[in-house]
JSON list of C-alpha atoms in Angstrom, two decimals:
[
{"chain": "A", "resi": 72, "resn": "MET", "atom": "CA", "xyz": [145.49, -50.55, -48.59]},
{"chain": "A", "resi": 73, "resn": "GLY", "atom": "CA", "xyz": [142.75, -50.65, -46.09]},
{"chain": "A", "resi": 74, "resn": "VAL", "atom": "CA", "xyz": [142.66, -47.05, -45.51]},
{"chain": "A", "resi": 75, "resn": "ARG", "atom": "CA", "xyz": [142.27, -46.27, -49.54]},
{"chain": "A", "resi": 76, "resn": "ARG", "atom": "CA", "xyz": [139.44, -48.81, -49.78]},
{"chain": "A", "resi": 77, "resn": "ALA", "atom": "CA", "xyz": [137.67, -47.52, -46.63]},
{"chain": "A", "resi": 78, "resn": "ALA", "atom": "CA", "xyz": [137.87, -43.74, -47.94]},
{"chain": "A", "resi": 79, "resn": "LYS", "atom": "CA", "xyz": [136.57, -45.17, -51.12]},
{"chain": "A", "resi": 80, "resn": "GLY", "atom": "CA", "xyz": [133.53, -46.65, -49.54]},
{"chain": "A", "resi": 81, "resn": "VAL", "atom": "CA", "xyz": [132.62, -43.73, -47.58]},
{"chain": "A", "resi": 82, "resn": "GLY", "atom": "CA", "xyz": [132.82, -41.54, -50.52]},
{"chain": "A", "resi": 83, "resn": "ASP", "atom": "CA", "xyz": [130.46, -43.92, -52.41]},
{"chain": "A", "resi": 84, "resn": "PHE", "atom": "CA", "xyz": [128.11, -43.87, -49.19]},
{"chain": "A", "resi": 85, "resn": "LEU", "atom": "CA", "xyz": [128.04, -40.12, -49.34]},
{"chain": "A", "resi": 86, "resn": "VAL", "atom": "CA", "xyz": [127.51, -39.78, -53.04]},
{"chain": "A", "resi": 87, "resn": "GLU", "atom": "CA", "xyz": [124.46, -42.26, -52.96]},
{"chain": "A", "resi": 88, "resn": "MET", "atom": "CA", "xyz": [122.79, -40.68, -50.18]},
{"chain": "A", "resi": 89, "resn": "VAL", "atom": "CA", "xyz": [123.22, -37.21, -51.78]},
{"chain": "A", "resi": 90, "resn": "GLY", "atom": "CA", "xyz": [121.47, -38.57, -54.91]},
{"chain": "A", "resi": 91, "resn": "GLU", "atom": "CA", "xyz": [118.84, -40.30, -53.06]},
{"chain": "A", "resi": 92, "resn": "PHE", "atom": "CA", "xyz": [118.07, -37.08, -51.16]},
{"chain": "A", "resi": 93, "resn": "VAL", "atom": "CA", "xyz": [118.14, -35.23, -54.21]},
{"chain": "A", "resi": 94, "resn": "LEU", "atom": "CA", "xyz": [115.85, -37.53, -56.19]},
{"chain": "A", "resi": 95, "resn": "GLU", "atom": "CA", "xyz": [113.55, -37.76, -53.26]},
{"chain": "A", "resi": 96, "resn": "ALA", "atom": "CA", "xyz": [113.35, -33.73, -53.13]},
{"chain": "A", "resi": 97, "resn": "VAL", "atom": "CA", "xyz": [112.87, -33.84, -57.26]},
{"chain": "A", "resi": 98, "resn": "LEU", "atom": "CA", "xyz": [109.87, -36.47, -56.82]},
{"chain": "A", "resi": 99, "resn": "VAL", "atom": "CA", "xyz": [108.35, -34.58, -54.01]},
{"chain": "A", "resi": 100, "resn": "LEU", "atom": "CA", "xyz": [108.63, -31.12, -55.79]},
{"chain": "A", "resi": 101, "resn": "LEU", "atom": "CA", "xyz": [106.80, -32.95, -58.76]},
{"chain": "A", "resi": 102, "resn": "ALA", "atom": "CA", "xyz": [104.15, -34.58, -57.02]},
{"chain": "A", "resi": 103, "resn": "CYS", "atom": "CA", "xyz": [103.30, -30.94, -55.45]},
{"chain": "A", "resi": 104, "resn": "VAL", "atom": "CA", "xyz": [103.14, -29.38, -58.75]},
{"chain": "A", "resi": 105, "resn": "LEU", "atom": "CA", "xyz": [100.95, -32.20, -60.28]},
{"chain": "A", "resi": 106, "resn": "LEU", "atom": "CA", "xyz": [98.62, -31.73, -57.13]},
{"chain": "A", "resi": 107, "resn": "GLY", "atom": "CA", "xyz": [98.69, -27.87, -57.60]},
{"chain": "A", "resi": 108, "resn": "CYS", "atom": "CA", "xyz": [97.75, -28.15, -61.15]},
{"chain": "A", "resi": 109, "resn": "LEU", "atom": "CA", "xyz": [94.96, -30.75, -60.39]},
{"chain": "A", "resi": 110, "resn": "VAL", "atom": "CA", "xyz": [93.51, -28.30, -57.54]},
{"chain": "A", "resi": 111, "resn": "LEU", "atom": "CA", "xyz": [93.80, -25.39, -60.04]},
{"chain": "A", "resi": 112, "resn": "LEU", "atom": "CA", "xyz": [92.05, -27.41, -62.99]},
{"chain": "A", "resi": 113, "resn": "ALA", "atom": "CA", "xyz": [88.97, -28.28, -60.77]},
{"chain": "A", "resi": 114, "resn": "HIS", "atom": "CA", "xyz": [88.65, -24.73, -59.39]},
{"chain": "A", "resi": 115, "resn": "LEU", "atom": "CA", "xyz": [88.87, -23.23, -62.80]},
{"chain": "A", "resi": 116, "resn": "SER", "atom": "CA", "xyz": [86.47, -25.64, -64.09]},
{"chain": "A", "resi": 117, "resn": "TRP", "atom": "CA", "xyz": [84.05, -25.24, -61.08]},
{"chain": "A", "resi": 118, "resn": "SER", "atom": "CA", "xyz": [84.35, -21.30, -61.45]},
{"chain": "A", "resi": 119, "resn": "PHE", "atom": "CA", "xyz": [83.22, -21.84, -65.02]},
{"chain": "A", "resi": 120, "resn": "SER", "atom": "CA", "xyz": [80.37, -24.05, -64.56]},
{"chain": "A", "resi": 121, "resn": "PRO", "atom": "CA", "xyz": [79.61, -25.99, -61.64]},
{"chain": "A", "resi": 122, "resn": "SER", "atom": "CA", "xyz": [76.81, -28.50, -63.78]},
{"chain": "A", "resi": 123, "resn": "LEU", "atom": "CA", "xyz": [79.53, -29.00, -66.27]},
{"chain": "A", "resi": 124, "resn": "THR", "atom": "CA", "xyz": [81.91, -29.81, -63.60]},
{"chain": "A", "resi": 125, "resn": "VAL", "atom": "CA", "xyz": [80.06, -32.32, -62.26]},
{"chain": "A", "resi": 126, "resn": "ALA", "atom": "CA", "xyz": [78.45, -33.96, -65.51]},
{"chain": "A", "resi": 127, "resn": "GLY", "atom": "CA", "xyz": [81.97, -34.08, -66.62]},
{"chain": "A", "resi": 128, "resn": "THR", "atom": "CA", "xyz": [83.50, -35.75, -63.57]},
{"chain": "A", "resi": 129, "resn": "GLY", "atom": "CA", "xyz": [80.29, -38.37, -64.00]},
{"chain": "A", "resi": 130, "resn": "LEU", "atom": "CA", "xyz": [81.31, -39.33, -67.42]},
{"chain": "A", "resi": 131, "resn": "LEU", "atom": "CA", "xyz": [85.35, -39.35, -66.45]},
{"chain": "A", "resi": 132, "resn": "CYS", "atom": "CA", "xyz": [84.11, -41.61, -63.74]},
{"chain": "A", "resi": 133, "resn": "LEU", "atom": "CA", "xyz": [82.12, -44.00, -65.95]},
{"chain": "A", "resi": 134, "resn": "PHE", "atom": "CA", "xyz": [84.92, -44.04, -68.55]},
{"chain": "A", "resi": 135, "resn": "LEU", "atom": "CA", "xyz": [87.50, -45.19, -65.56]},
{"chain": "A", "resi": 136, "resn": "ALA", "atom": "CA", "xyz": [84.84, -47.73, -64.51]},
{"chain": "A", "resi": 137, "resn": "HIS", "atom": "CA", "xyz": [84.67, -49.22, -67.86]},
{"chain": "A", "resi": 138, "resn": "GLY", "atom": "CA", "xyz": [88.57, -49.21, -67.94]},
{"chain": "A", "resi": 139, "resn": "ALA", "atom": "CA", "xyz": [88.93, -50.83, -64.59]},
{"chain": "A", "resi": 140, "resn": "ARG", "atom": "CA", "xyz": [86.38, -53.37, -65.83]},
{"chain": "A", "resi": 141, "resn": "GLN", "atom": "CA", "xyz": [88.50, -54.27, -69.12]},
{"chain": "A", "resi": 142, "resn": "VAL", "atom": "CA", "xyz": [91.63, -54.31, -67.10]},
{"chain": "A", "resi": 143, "resn": "ARG", "atom": "CA", "xyz": [90.15, -56.74, -64.58]},
{"chain": "A", "resi": 144, "resn": "THR", "atom": "CA", "xyz": [88.33, -59.17, -67.03]},
{"chain": "A", "resi": 145, "resn": "PRO", "atom": "CA", "xyz": [89.88, -58.52, -70.60]},
{"chain": "A", "resi": 146, "resn": "ALA", "atom": "CA", "xyz": [87.77, -60.09, -73.30]},
{"chain": "A", "resi": 147, "resn": "LYS", "atom": "CA", "xyz": [89.11, -62.73, -75.42]},
{"chain": "A", "resi": 148, "resn": "GLY", "atom": "CA", "xyz": [91.51, -61.61, -78.21]},
{"chain": "A", "resi": 149, "resn": "ARG", "atom": "CA", "xyz": [93.10, -58.17, -78.19]},
{"chain": "A", "resi": 150, "resn": "ARG", "atom": "CA", "xyz": [91.29, -55.04, -76.80]},
{"chain": "A", "resi": 151, "resn": "ARG", "atom": "CA", "xyz": [90.21, -52.51, -79.70]},
{"chain": "A", "resi": 152, "resn": "GLY", "atom": "CA", "xyz": [89.13, -48.96, -79.61]},
{"chain": "A", "resi": 153, "resn": "LEU", "atom": "CA", "xyz": [87.39, -47.78, -76.67]},
{"chain": "A", "resi": 154, "resn": "ALA", "atom": "CA", "xyz": [88.10, -50.48, -74.46]},
{"chain": "A", "resi": 155, "resn": "ALA", "atom": "CA", "xyz": [91.70, -50.35, -74.58]},
{"chain": "A", "resi": 156, "resn": "LEU", "atom": "CA", "xyz": [91.65, -46.35, -74.50]},
{"chain": "A", "resi": 157, "resn": "ALA", "atom": "CA", "xyz": [89.55, -46.81, -71.20]},
{"chain": "A", "resi": 158, "resn": "ALA", "atom": "CA", "xyz": [91.86, -49.33, -70.03]},
{"chain": "A", "resi": 159, "resn": "ALA", "atom": "CA", "xyz": [94.91, -47.26, -70.47]},
{"chain": "A", "resi": 160, "resn": "GLY", "atom": "CA", "xyz": [93.07, -44.18, -68.84]},
{"chain": "A", "resi": 161, "resn": "PHE", "atom": "CA", "xyz": [92.29, -46.32, -65.92]},
{"chain": "A", "resi": 162, "resn": "THR", "atom": "CA", "xyz": [96.19, -47.64, -65.47]},
{"chain": "A", "resi": 163, "resn": "LEU", "atom": "CA", "xyz": [97.42, -44.05, -65.90]},
{"chain": "A", "resi": 164, "resn": "THR", "atom": "CA", "xyz": [94.84, -42.60, -63.51]},
{"chain": "A", "resi": 165, "resn": "ALA", "atom": "CA", "xyz": [95.58, -45.42, -61.07]},
{"chain": "A", "resi": 166, "resn": "VAL", "atom": "CA", "xyz": [99.50, -44.82, -61.36]},
{"chain": "A", "resi": 167, "resn": "THR", "atom": "CA", "xyz": [99.14, -41.11, -60.79]},
{"chain": "A", "resi": 168, "resn": "ALA", "atom": "CA", "xyz": [97.32, -41.51, -57.78]},
{"chain": "A", "resi": 169, "resn": "LEU", "atom": "CA", "xyz": [99.64, -44.10, -56.43]},
{"chain": "A", "resi": 170, "resn": "PHE", "atom": "CA", "xyz": [102.46, -41.51, -57.15]},
{"chain": "A", "resi": 171, "resn": "LEU", "atom": "CA", "xyz": [100.67, -38.83, -55.42]},
{"chain": "A", "resi": 172, "resn": "LEU", "atom": "CA", "xyz": [99.91, -40.93, -52.62]},
{"chain": "A", "resi": 173, "resn": "LEU", "atom": "CA", "xyz": [103.45, -41.89, -51.86]},
{"chain": "A", "resi": 174, "resn": "TYR", "atom": "CA", "xyz": [104.87, -38.28, -52.75]},
{"chain": "A", "resi": 175, "resn": "ALA", "atom": "CA", "xyz": [102.28, -35.48, -52.16]},
{"chain": "A", "resi": 176, "resn": "THR", "atom": "CA", "xyz": [101.82, -36.60, -48.44]},
{"chain": "A", "resi": 177, "resn": "GLY", "atom": "CA", "xyz": [105.18, -34.96, -47.77]},
{"chain": "A", "resi": 178, "resn": "CYS", "atom": "CA", "xyz": [104.04, -31.71, -49.44]},
{"chain": "A", "resi": 179, "resn": "ASP", "atom": "CA", "xyz": [103.48, -28.94, -47.40]},
{"chain": "A", "resi": 180, "resn": "CYS", "atom": "CA", "xyz": [102.35, -26.67, -49.62]},
{"chain": "A", "resi": 181, "resn": "LEU", "atom": "CA", "xyz": [98.65, -26.98, -49.44]}
]
């Protein structure tokens, strides 16, 4: 009975280890693709019009700053309209940045 239990434990460990390795590889690949798409978007935008790229980046920064303020100090009651959209945009951007920070650092494609 002890040998079967030990063999089952080793098998479970190997399955878990391979699963974690595959999941880690998929997450790094996803981060590399996302980072590549962001770089491609910036390159295409800059090649189309540098002044519009700077203006659009400035507007995006203002929008995200407004969202950060709404997340940090919510108004009484419910958020509506632009404030809710800005808070959701800031949260999505922060989560994406954290994901890229954790997984794109292992991307050797750049």
